Amino acid sequence: MIRIKNITDQIEELCPLNYAEDFDNVGLLVGDYEQTVNGVLITLDCLEITVDEAIQNNCNLIVSFHPIIFKGLKKLNGSNYVEKVVIKAIKHNIAIYSMHTALDNSFYGVSAKIAKIIGLQNSNTLIPQKGHLKKLTTYVPENIAEEVRNALFNCGAGHIGNYSHCSFNLQGEGTYHGNELSDPMIGDKGKLERVKETFISVIFERHNEGKIIQALFENHPYEEVAYDIVGLDNVHDRIGMGMIGELENKMETEEFLALLKNRFGSKIIRHSRIVNNKIKRVAVLGGSGSFAIDKAIKAGADIFVTADLKYHDFYKAEGKILLADIGHYESEQFTKNLLVDYLTKKITNFAPALLGGRIILSKHNTNPINYF
C-alpha cells in the first residue's frame, strides 16, 4: 500500500520543503502522512470544486501548488472559501499537500517549465539562493576511507552542478588516547595511538544533513566519530527564483509577444514600452515577479516574462528591458502538468501498479480573473 508519505517523499526529491521562502506555508496542510492513498489529484489551486473533483475520482490526496491555508486559521465554521475547503476535505478524509515556493525555487520547477514552453535554451537560475550548502569534514582510517566516502555520496553529498562524487582528501596522521572506559577499534586503551587517516571533505544541500550524518555514523569504524559541519555562504546555482535563457533564433518583439499570448492562452499581455525590436535573451519567473526586475536587467535579458506587475513596476524597465505581464494563472498553469508527469514516472519506478495509474490532472480552470 502507498502512504501519503511515500508520495510526498517523491515530490520532495524534486523540491525539498526547505527550498520554500520563509513566508510560505508548505507541506501536508490537511491529513495524515500515514494515510493510505487511493488516488492523487494534481491541481494549481485547491477550491471546493477541486475537492468535489477528488471525491468524484476517488482521490484522497490533493497535491495543490498554491497552499489553501496560507495564514493561520483561528476558526473553522465555513465563513470563507478557505474554511469551506478545509471542512469539506476533512469531512471526506481527503488530504491536501502544497509545495508552492519550494517548487518555485527548484531548478526543474515552475520557471523551468515556463522556459520549456517558450523554447529557451541554455537556461540558468535567475536569482540563485544562498545558505543552502553545508560542508562536512571527517577523518577516517585509510583502509576504509573509500567505503565512508561512497556512503556519503549515496546520501547526496558531493554533488556540484552536473558533477557527483566530489570530495577533497588528504592523507595524515591522527592521534588519540582512550581512557579506561574506551573501546578503540585500533590500538589499546590507556595508550597514545597514531593512525594513518584520510581527511575527507564534502559539500551537501542542508536538507540532506540528517541522512548524511546517519550514513557517517553507520559506516565510520571509530567509537567516537570526529567530524565538523559548517554552513556555507556560497550561492547555489540550482536553487532559486526564475530562469534566464536564450531563444534559438532572434525574434521580432511583436512576434515574441504573440508567441507568449498563444502558448500561455493569455487574454491580454500588459507590457512596458518596446525598446528593442529583437528578442533573444529571455528571463522568466512564474507568479508575482516584480521583485526580480533589477535581476533580469543585470542578467542582460531583452525581456522579462512574469505576472502581477503594478503600475509603477513598469517604470522600472527604464528603457533597458521589456517587461511582459502574462497573468498569474497563465504563468503557472502548466505546473500541474509538470507534477503529473513527474509523479507518474516516479510512482512507476518505485511502486509499479500500486496506484493503477491514478495520478489525475485536474480538469478545472481555477483562474479567479475574468476579462470582459
Tab-separated table of C-alpha atoms in Angstrom:
chain	number	residue	atom	x	y	z
A	1	MET	CA	0.000	0.000	0.000
A	2	ILE	CA	1.194	3.511	-0.783
A	3	ARG	CA	1.012	6.053	2.035
A	4	ILE	CA	0.844	9.812	1.655
A	5	LYS	CA	4.419	9.959	2.960
A	6	ASN	CA	5.561	7.817	0.020
A	7	ILE	CA	4.084	10.326	-2.421
A	8	THR	CA	5.346	13.441	-0.652
A	9	ASP	CA	8.846	11.970	-0.321
A	10	GLN	CA	8.942	11.702	-4.110
A	11	ILE	CA	7.753	15.292	-4.523
A	12	GLU	CA	10.384	16.487	-2.068
A	13	GLU	CA	13.129	14.935	-4.173
A	14	LEU	CA	12.093	17.458	-6.834
A	15	CYS	CA	11.548	20.346	-4.413
A	16	PRO	CA	12.644	19.857	-0.779
A	17	LEU	CA	10.403	21.886	1.512
A	18	ASN	CA	13.308	23.908	2.887
A	19	TYR	CA	13.635	25.431	-0.584
A	20	ALA	CA	10.461	27.374	0.266
A	21	GLU	CA	10.534	31.040	1.246
A	22	ASP	CA	10.193	31.854	4.946
A	23	PHE	CA	6.787	33.484	4.492
A	24	ASP	CA	5.286	30.427	2.823
A	25	ASN	CA	3.157	27.569	4.178
A	26	VAL	CA	4.153	24.288	2.546
A	27	GLY	CA	3.868	20.574	3.208
A	28	LEU	CA	0.894	18.496	4.338
A	29	LEU	CA	-1.757	21.073	5.252
A	30	VAL	CA	-4.632	18.646	5.841
A	31	GLY	CA	-4.422	14.936	6.593
A	32	ASP	CA	-2.132	12.238	7.973
A	33	TYR	CA	1.165	11.195	6.396
A	34	GLU	CA	0.384	7.548	7.253
A	35	GLN	CA	-2.925	7.522	5.392
A	36	THR	CA	-3.155	5.034	2.502
A	37	VAL	CA	-3.539	6.699	-0.896
A	38	ASN	CA	-6.317	5.664	-3.293
A	39	GLY	CA	-5.546	8.271	-5.915
A	40	VAL	CA	-3.849	11.648	-6.358
A	41	LEU	CA	-5.436	14.734	-7.911
A	42	ILE	CA	-2.958	17.380	-9.111
A	43	THR	CA	-4.150	20.989	-9.258
A	44	LEU	CA	-2.863	24.548	-9.249
A	45	ASP	CA	-5.358	25.760	-6.637
A	46	CYS	CA	-7.479	23.852	-4.145
A	47	LEU	CA	-11.095	25.064	-4.146
A	48	GLU	CA	-14.399	23.395	-3.251
A	49	ILE	CA	-14.790	22.281	-6.872
A	50	THR	CA	-11.342	20.693	-6.593
A	51	VAL	CA	-12.377	18.687	-3.523
A	52	ASP	CA	-15.564	17.665	-5.363
A	53	GLU	CA	-13.423	16.541	-8.294
A	54	ALA	CA	-11.254	14.475	-5.931
A	55	ILE	CA	-14.385	12.855	-4.455
A	56	GLN	CA	-15.759	12.028	-7.913
A	57	ASN	CA	-12.454	10.413	-8.931
A	58	ASN	CA	-11.928	8.561	-5.624
A	59	CYS	CA	-8.734	10.528	-4.925
A	60	ASN	CA	-7.972	11.050	-1.254
A	61	LEU	CA	-4.841	13.157	-1.783
A	62	ILE	CA	-4.875	16.553	-3.467
A	63	VAL	CA	-1.479	17.941	-4.474
A	64	SER	CA	-2.041	21.656	-4.923
A	65	PHE	CA	0.672	24.080	-5.987
A	66	HIS	CA	-0.841	27.013	-4.075
A	67	PRO	CA	-1.473	26.366	-0.356
A	68	ILE	CA	-5.146	26.716	0.592
A	69	ILE	CA	-4.045	27.581	4.133
A	70	PHE	CA	-1.620	30.467	3.883
A	71	LYS	CA	-2.229	32.389	7.082
A	72	GLY	CA	-3.255	30.954	10.431
A	73	LEU	CA	-6.825	29.732	10.878
A	74	LYS	CA	-8.453	30.763	14.171
A	75	LYS	CA	-11.735	29.017	13.494
A	76	LEU	CA	-13.393	26.547	11.128
A	77	ASN	CA	-17.039	27.460	10.620
A	78	GLY	CA	-17.206	27.839	6.847
A	79	SER	CA	-17.311	31.635	6.826
A	80	ASN	CA	-14.947	31.917	3.828
A	81	TYR	CA	-13.729	29.839	0.909
A	82	VAL	CA	-10.606	28.651	2.759
A	83	GLU	CA	-12.571	27.276	5.707
A	84	LYS	CA	-15.136	25.673	3.401
A	85	VAL	CA	-12.394	23.816	1.504
A	86	VAL	CA	-10.724	22.568	4.671
A	87	ILE	CA	-14.016	21.443	6.229
A	88	LYS	CA	-15.061	19.550	3.090
A	89	ALA	CA	-11.644	17.901	2.770
A	90	ILE	CA	-11.673	16.748	6.398
A	91	LYS	CA	-15.295	15.545	6.128
A	92	HIS	CA	-14.375	13.328	3.164
A	93	ASN	CA	-10.992	12.228	4.559
A	94	ILE	CA	-9.067	13.965	1.780
A	95	ALA	CA	-5.512	15.171	2.423
A	96	ILE	CA	-4.092	18.362	0.908
A	97	TYR	CA	-0.396	18.891	0.233
A	98	SER	CA	1.257	22.000	-1.248
A	99	MET	CA	4.809	22.924	-2.193
A	100	HIS	CA	4.427	26.441	-3.670
A	101	THR	CA	7.720	28.404	-3.436
A	102	ALA	CA	9.688	25.193	-2.828
A	103	LEU	CA	8.836	24.330	-6.441
A	104	ASP	CA	9.426	27.946	-7.486
A	105	ASN	CA	12.992	27.598	-6.220
A	106	SER	CA	13.610	24.193	-7.803
A	107	PHE	CA	15.855	24.067	-10.861
A	108	TYR	CA	13.286	21.807	-12.522
A	109	GLY	CA	10.248	23.655	-11.209
A	110	VAL	CA	7.841	26.402	-12.221
A	111	SER	CA	10.157	28.733	-14.131
A	112	ALA	CA	11.895	25.812	-15.818
A	113	LYS	CA	8.506	24.715	-17.149
A	114	ILE	CA	7.842	28.225	-18.479
A	115	ALA	CA	11.255	28.234	-20.156
A	116	LYS	CA	10.464	24.889	-21.782
A	117	ILE	CA	7.065	26.086	-23.049
A	118	ILE	CA	8.739	29.132	-24.614
A	119	GLY	CA	11.580	27.032	-26.028
A	120	LEU	CA	14.521	28.588	-24.203
A	121	GLN	CA	17.977	27.046	-24.395
A	122	ASN	CA	20.954	27.121	-22.002
A	123	SER	CA	18.706	28.138	-19.107
A	124	ASN	CA	20.140	29.039	-15.700
A	125	THR	CA	18.722	30.261	-12.401
A	126	LEU	CA	17.960	33.979	-12.448
A	127	ILE	CA	18.280	34.571	-8.677
A	128	PRO	CA	20.410	31.831	-7.069
A	129	GLN	CA	19.898	31.415	-3.328
A	130	LYS	CA	22.476	31.456	-0.560
A	131	GLY	CA	22.514	29.404	2.610
A	132	HIS	CA	21.545	26.031	1.159
A	133	LEU	CA	25.009	24.458	1.209
A	134	LYS	CA	26.967	22.933	4.075
A	135	LYS	CA	30.358	21.254	4.292
A	136	LEU	CA	31.208	18.084	6.184
A	137	THR	CA	34.757	17.246	7.206
A	138	THR	CA	35.705	13.954	8.834
A	139	TYR	CA	38.783	11.777	9.480
A	140	VAL	CA	38.780	8.077	8.611
A	141	PRO	CA	41.369	5.246	8.704
A	142	GLU	CA	42.917	4.988	5.240
A	143	ASN	CA	41.734	1.445	4.607
A	144	ILE	CA	38.051	2.346	4.994
A	145	ALA	CA	38.008	5.851	3.512
A	146	GLU	CA	36.510	4.761	0.190
A	147	GLU	CA	33.662	2.937	1.913
A	148	VAL	CA	32.788	6.003	4.012
A	149	ARG	CA	33.044	8.359	1.027
A	150	ASN	CA	30.691	6.211	-1.033
A	151	ALA	CA	28.177	6.058	1.808
A	152	LEU	CA	28.179	9.859	1.951
A	153	PHE	CA	27.867	10.137	-1.837
A	154	ASN	CA	24.884	7.755	-1.815
A	155	CYS	CA	23.071	10.124	0.556
A	156	GLY	CA	23.516	13.176	-1.657
A	157	ALA	CA	26.885	14.542	-0.534
A	158	GLY	CA	29.416	15.679	-3.103
A	159	HIS	CA	27.029	16.989	-5.766
A	160	ILE	CA	28.185	20.178	-7.508
A	161	GLY	CA	26.130	21.187	-10.557
A	162	ASN	CA	26.478	18.466	-13.196
A	163	TYR	CA	29.088	16.579	-11.139
A	164	SER	CA	28.685	13.954	-8.439
A	165	HIS	CA	31.172	12.135	-6.159
A	166	CYS	CA	33.016	15.406	-5.475
A	167	SER	CA	35.313	15.389	-2.443
A	168	PHE	CA	38.671	16.620	-1.216
A	169	ASN	CA	41.042	14.204	0.511
A	170	LEU	CA	44.354	14.446	2.336
A	171	GLN	CA	46.493	11.818	3.990
A	172	GLY	CA	47.708	12.463	7.504
A	173	GLU	CA	48.174	11.110	10.991
A	174	GLY	CA	45.514	11.015	13.681
A	175	THR	CA	46.214	10.572	17.381
A	176	TYR	CA	44.072	9.538	20.336
A	177	HIS	CA	44.391	8.258	23.887
A	178	GLY	CA	41.479	6.225	25.200
A	179	ASN	CA	40.543	6.205	28.887
A	180	GLU	CA	39.576	3.131	30.872
A	181	LEU	CA	36.000	3.206	29.520
A	182	SER	CA	37.038	3.351	25.884
A	183	ASP	CA	36.999	0.509	23.367
A	184	PRO	CA	39.231	1.611	20.465
A	185	MET	CA	38.915	-0.140	17.120
A	186	ILE	CA	42.639	0.334	16.516
A	187	GLY	CA	45.170	0.088	19.311
A	188	ASP	CA	44.683	-0.209	23.056
A	189	LYS	CA	43.032	1.952	25.675
A	190	GLY	CA	45.363	3.714	28.026
A	191	LYS	CA	47.949	4.230	25.271
A	192	LEU	CA	48.620	7.078	22.829
A	193	GLU	CA	47.880	5.730	19.370
A	194	ARG	CA	48.943	7.108	15.986
A	195	VAL	CA	46.892	6.072	12.957
A	196	LYS	CA	47.203	6.854	9.247
A	197	GLU	CA	43.969	8.609	8.378
A	198	THR	CA	42.271	10.249	5.385
A	199	PHE	CA	40.813	13.717	5.735
A	200	ILE	CA	37.532	13.791	3.751
A	201	SER	CA	35.660	16.967	2.901
A	202	VAL	CA	32.334	17.053	1.014
A	203	ILE	CA	29.593	19.622	0.472
A	204	PHE	CA	25.876	18.872	0.588
A	205	GLU	CA	22.475	20.546	0.488
A	206	ARG	CA	21.265	21.259	4.001
A	207	HIS	CA	18.055	19.222	3.682
A	208	ASN	CA	20.225	16.070	3.361
A	209	GLU	CA	22.073	16.660	6.628
A	210	GLY	CA	20.159	14.109	8.715
A	211	LYS	CA	20.697	11.149	6.423
A	212	ILE	CA	24.313	12.141	5.721
A	213	ILE	CA	25.141	12.204	9.436
A	214	GLN	CA	23.374	8.864	9.837
A	215	ALA	CA	25.420	7.375	6.985
A	216	LEU	CA	28.634	8.740	8.522
A	217	PHE	CA	27.934	7.153	11.894
A	218	GLU	CA	26.795	3.860	10.398
A	219	ASN	CA	29.910	3.476	8.232
A	220	HIS	CA	32.659	5.117	10.289
A	221	PRO	CA	34.526	2.474	12.294
A	222	TYR	CA	35.511	4.627	15.281
A	223	GLU	CA	33.718	4.522	18.606
A	224	GLU	CA	33.812	8.333	18.694
A	225	VAL	CA	33.461	9.942	15.260
A	226	ALA	CA	35.350	13.194	14.710
A	227	TYR	CA	33.626	15.490	12.242
A	228	ASP	CA	32.794	19.145	11.544
A	229	ILE	CA	29.806	20.669	9.768
A	230	VAL	CA	29.856	24.309	8.700
A	231	GLY	CA	27.336	26.393	6.801
A	232	LEU	CA	28.498	27.974	3.542
A	233	ASP	CA	27.556	31.378	2.162
A	234	ASN	CA	28.039	30.204	-1.428
A	235	VAL	CA	25.153	30.718	-3.828
A	236	HIS	CA	23.605	27.529	-5.161
A	237	ASP	CA	23.113	27.981	-8.901
A	238	ARG	CA	20.413	25.290	-8.994
A	239	ILE	CA	18.239	26.658	-6.217
A	240	GLY	CA	16.500	29.982	-6.671
A	241	MET	CA	13.768	32.002	-8.314
A	242	GLY	CA	13.335	32.459	-12.056
A	243	MET	CA	15.261	31.293	-15.089
A	244	ILE	CA	17.132	33.020	-17.883
A	245	GLY	CA	17.911	31.505	-21.252
A	246	GLU	CA	18.020	32.199	-24.962
A	247	LEU	CA	15.826	31.630	-27.958
A	248	GLU	CA	17.347	29.523	-30.708
A	249	ASN	CA	16.945	32.473	-33.074
A	250	LYS	CA	16.164	36.130	-32.502
A	251	MET	CA	12.516	37.074	-32.859
A	252	GLU	CA	10.738	40.310	-33.626
A	253	THR	CA	9.308	41.724	-30.406
A	254	GLU	CA	5.699	41.676	-31.589
A	255	GLU	CA	6.186	38.113	-32.876
A	256	PHE	CA	7.504	37.006	-29.485
A	257	LEU	CA	4.639	38.672	-27.613
A	258	ALA	CA	2.216	36.867	-29.925
A	259	LEU	CA	4.001	33.584	-29.148
A	260	LEU	CA	3.541	34.213	-25.415
A	261	LYS	CA	-0.125	35.029	-25.872
A	262	ASN	CA	-0.672	31.862	-27.890
A	263	ARG	CA	1.279	29.369	-25.776
A	264	PHE	CA	0.019	30.621	-22.416
A	265	GLY	CA	-3.518	31.419	-23.511
A	266	SER	CA	-3.272	34.967	-22.177
A	267	LYS	CA	-6.323	37.105	-22.951
A	268	ILE	CA	-4.097	40.144	-22.842
A	269	ILE	CA	-0.402	40.837	-22.236
A	270	ARG	CA	0.447	44.024	-20.394
A	271	HIS	CA	3.929	45.238	-21.286
A	272	SER	CA	6.262	48.190	-20.922
A	273	ARG	CA	7.387	50.378	-23.807
A	274	ILE	CA	9.113	48.395	-26.573
A	275	VAL	CA	12.777	49.432	-26.637
A	276	ASN	CA	14.280	46.764	-28.865
A	277	ASN	CA	12.818	45.252	-31.993
A	278	LYS	CA	14.584	41.912	-31.410
A	279	ILE	CA	14.265	39.364	-28.604
A	280	LYS	CA	16.981	36.804	-27.908
A	281	ARG	CA	17.729	36.619	-24.181
A	282	VAL	CA	14.663	35.910	-22.058
A	283	ALA	CA	14.154	35.960	-18.275
A	284	VAL	CA	11.068	34.284	-16.776
A	285	LEU	CA	9.547	33.966	-13.318
A	286	GLY	CA	6.182	32.353	-12.624
A	287	GLY	CA	3.673	34.215	-10.486
A	288	SER	CA	4.376	37.595	-8.911
A	289	GLY	CA	7.832	38.597	-10.142
A	290	SER	CA	8.218	42.350	-9.787
A	291	PHE	CA	10.988	41.867	-7.197
A	292	ALA	CA	13.194	40.345	-9.915
A	293	ILE	CA	13.098	43.179	-12.466
A	294	ASP	CA	16.526	44.514	-11.497
A	295	LYS	CA	17.984	40.991	-11.594
A	296	ALA	CA	16.623	40.454	-15.105
A	297	ILE	CA	18.167	43.742	-16.241
A	298	LYS	CA	21.552	42.883	-14.707
A	299	ALA	CA	21.426	39.463	-16.369
A	300	GLY	CA	21.152	41.148	-19.762
A	301	ALA	CA	17.650	39.957	-20.621
A	302	ASP	CA	15.858	41.568	-23.551
A	303	ILE	CA	12.506	40.731	-21.949
A	304	PHE	CA	11.272	39.654	-18.516
A	305	VAL	CA	8.154	37.457	-18.593
A	306	THR	CA	6.254	37.324	-15.305
A	307	ALA	CA	2.941	38.381	-13.712
A	308	ASP	CA	1.220	40.735	-11.266
A	309	LEU	CA	3.163	43.838	-12.257
A	310	LYS	CA	1.738	47.047	-10.777
A	311	TYR	CA	1.508	50.429	-12.488
A	312	HIS	CA	4.789	51.755	-11.120
A	313	ASP	CA	6.625	48.471	-11.760
A	314	PHE	CA	6.543	49.195	-15.479
A	315	TYR	CA	8.613	52.357	-14.913
A	316	LYS	CA	11.419	50.131	-13.591
A	317	ALA	CA	12.118	48.981	-17.154
A	318	GLU	CA	13.818	52.373	-17.656
A	319	GLY	CA	14.330	51.687	-21.349
A	320	LYS	CA	16.672	48.784	-20.561
A	321	ILE	CA	14.293	45.830	-20.853
A	322	LEU	CA	10.817	44.866	-21.995
A	323	LEU	CA	8.518	43.780	-19.147
A	324	ALA	CA	5.666	41.423	-20.056
A	325	ASP	CA	2.874	40.502	-17.627
A	326	ILE	CA	1.152	37.400	-18.997
A	327	GLY	CA	-1.077	36.799	-15.945
A	328	HIS	CA	-0.535	34.921	-12.687
A	329	TYR	CA	-2.605	31.860	-13.529
A	330	GLU	CA	-1.333	31.825	-17.097
A	331	SER	CA	2.304	31.807	-15.979
A	332	GLU	CA	1.814	28.903	-13.546
A	333	GLN	CA	-0.883	26.840	-15.254
A	334	PHE	CA	1.489	24.182	-16.598
A	335	THR	CA	2.879	23.472	-13.133
A	336	LYS	CA	0.224	20.810	-12.587
A	337	ASN	CA	1.250	19.110	-15.854
A	338	LEU	CA	4.846	19.135	-14.632
A	339	LEU	CA	3.795	17.433	-11.385
A	340	VAL	CA	1.627	14.819	-13.093
A	341	ASP	CA	4.433	13.864	-15.474
A	342	TYR	CA	6.987	13.764	-12.665
A	343	LEU	CA	4.890	11.747	-10.209
A	344	THR	CA	3.631	9.315	-12.842
A	345	LYS	CA	7.232	8.455	-13.700
A	346	LYS	CA	8.313	8.280	-10.060
A	347	ILE	CA	5.442	6.087	-8.921
A	348	THR	CA	6.073	3.695	-11.798
A	349	ASN	CA	9.717	3.474	-10.734
A	350	PHE	CA	9.299	2.906	-7.013
A	351	ALA	CA	5.872	1.250	-6.740
A	352	PRO	CA	4.659	-0.226	-10.041
A	353	ALA	CA	0.894	-0.544	-10.440
A	354	LEU	CA	0.116	0.199	-6.789
A	355	LEU	CA	-1.911	3.260	-7.713
A	356	GLY	CA	-3.058	1.807	-11.001
A	357	GLY	CA	-2.094	4.991	-12.787
A	358	ARG	CA	-4.429	7.025	-10.579
A	359	ILE	CA	-2.470	10.268	-10.716
A	360	ILE	CA	-5.017	12.620	-12.210
A	361	LEU	CA	-4.672	16.073	-13.735
A	362	SER	CA	-7.432	18.385	-12.534
A	363	LYS	CA	-9.720	19.476	-15.353
A	364	HIS	CA	-10.816	22.705	-13.670
A	365	ASN	CA	-9.539	26.140	-14.627
A	366	THR	CA	-9.146	27.811	-11.230
A	367	ASN	CA	-8.185	31.246	-12.571
A	368	PRO	CA	-10.199	33.757	-10.485
A	369	ILE	CA	-9.658	36.554	-13.051
A	370	ASN	CA	-12.105	37.100	-15.902
A	371	TYR	CA	-11.919	39.503	-18.829
A	372	PHE	CA	-14.741	41.483	-20.460
